[in-house]
Amino acid sequence: MSGAMKDLFASNRSFRHVWFSQLSGMLGASIMTVSAGIAVLAYGGSAAVIATILAGRSIGLFIGYLTLGGLTAFFSSKRLMILTDVVRVVSTATVAFGIVTGAFWISALAVILTGLCESVFTPASRALLPLVVGKADLLTANGMSAVTRNAMAVAGPAVAGGMLLLVDPILGVLINCVCFALSALALVGVPDLTRDGGRLPLTPRGYWSSLKDGAHAVRSTPWVWMFTLAGGLQMFLVVGAWSVLLPVASVQTGWGDSAYGVVLAVYAAGGLIGGLVAVRIRRHAAVAGAVSIALFSLAPLGLVQDSFAICLILVFAGGAALQVGNVLYDTLFQQHVSPEMIGRVSALMMLPSTAVLPLSYLIVGVAADLVGADSVLLIGGVSAAFVMAGFALLSPIRRLELVKDEQNV
């Protein structure tokens, strides 16, 4: 942890509460990622059931990002985050109930609710952070979040793997309930902070107007809609290929049964280092962020290597680069979008990526059967890198810089 991160953590009580909420949520999610699929199979489910449950989350996210982004105009970010955490305690417990009883359709419906809650929680958390730390400390706060996220991506599967040797896999799903509850309790300690002097009463007309205002903010801010488009293309071209073909490549290359887990751990370790590196970048942040996201393509390109050592080097570099880009663009977004619009704009920015990812999964699966996994990874990785490199050259991106003082905080 850098000195700036330590100082922020020590001096800002509200941020400590937000950070613990992040830690709890990320740990629970990473444990459940491993445990849920194993639990489905242990209770008589199949790969099709797992796919259905995953699709339910995607459906919930898409509907939520499309329709629920306006809630941040009427309720405080803190309260929305607490409410969605509490609802996710119930929905995740329902997922566990559906798995244990073999009523997997109940789990699929409950996961849709979980996705809806996530679509509210994530934009609200983006809107809350600038209220807690101020613009000048946002880069440090986002870097610390990235470090935490990737540390949990390593620790969570390790914990889940140990649990699977000792206890029923459904316990991993129930632990996620506990983590959501701990997240909500941590957020209770954050003061009710607002920038806009209060909230308007919620009415149907006012709600849809708030969504339109968010859409107008996206359309009228060139770098925002450009990044939204580039991010959607990146998701379609390379993230889908990385997600689907990583286990396939691990098997086909003959690296051994543990290769899949090792690659994921090295990727997360790279992301941890990327979070530390990002907080040191102060100039040309938008260009540096776009180039870093372009370099994520090193990770999928690593999967086509014959040497496992070279693969791990490229995966580590790709994971680090992606987190540098994510931290920089999260910070730029929170600094340059007006505080009252952050939640709405954030939801709309996530919508294209959420919509195209299931389509990417489908196309990647078919293309890999037709031309081979290596070809799909190469084409996707190189084309995505060119998209983000071209994005870095656009004039609005070259002019976009980090805020270096506390103005408007």
PDB file of N, CA, C and O in Angstrom, residues 332 383 391:
ATOM      1  N   LEU A 332     -11.311  10.140 -13.537  1.00  0.00           N
ATOM      2  CA  LEU A 332     -11.687  11.207 -14.466  1.00  0.00           C
ATOM      3  C   LEU A 332     -13.200  11.386 -14.504  1.00  0.00           C
ATOM      4  O   LEU A 332     -13.715  12.511 -14.507  1.00  0.00           O
ATOM      5  N   SER A 383      -7.589  -6.430 -32.529  1.00  0.00           N
ATOM      6  CA  SER A 383      -8.590  -5.442 -32.957  1.00  0.00           C
ATOM      7  C   SER A 383      -9.006  -4.547 -31.791  1.00  0.00           C
ATOM      8  O   SER A 383      -9.162  -3.327 -31.950  1.00  0.00           O
ATOM      9  N   PHE A 391      -8.844   5.496 -29.883  1.00  0.00           N
ATOM     10  CA  PHE A 391      -9.574   6.318 -28.920  1.00  0.00           C
ATOM     11  C   PHE A 391      -8.631   7.292 -28.220  1.00  0.00           C
ATOM     12  O   PHE A 391      -8.981   8.452 -27.970  1.00  0.00           O
TER      13      PHE A 391
END
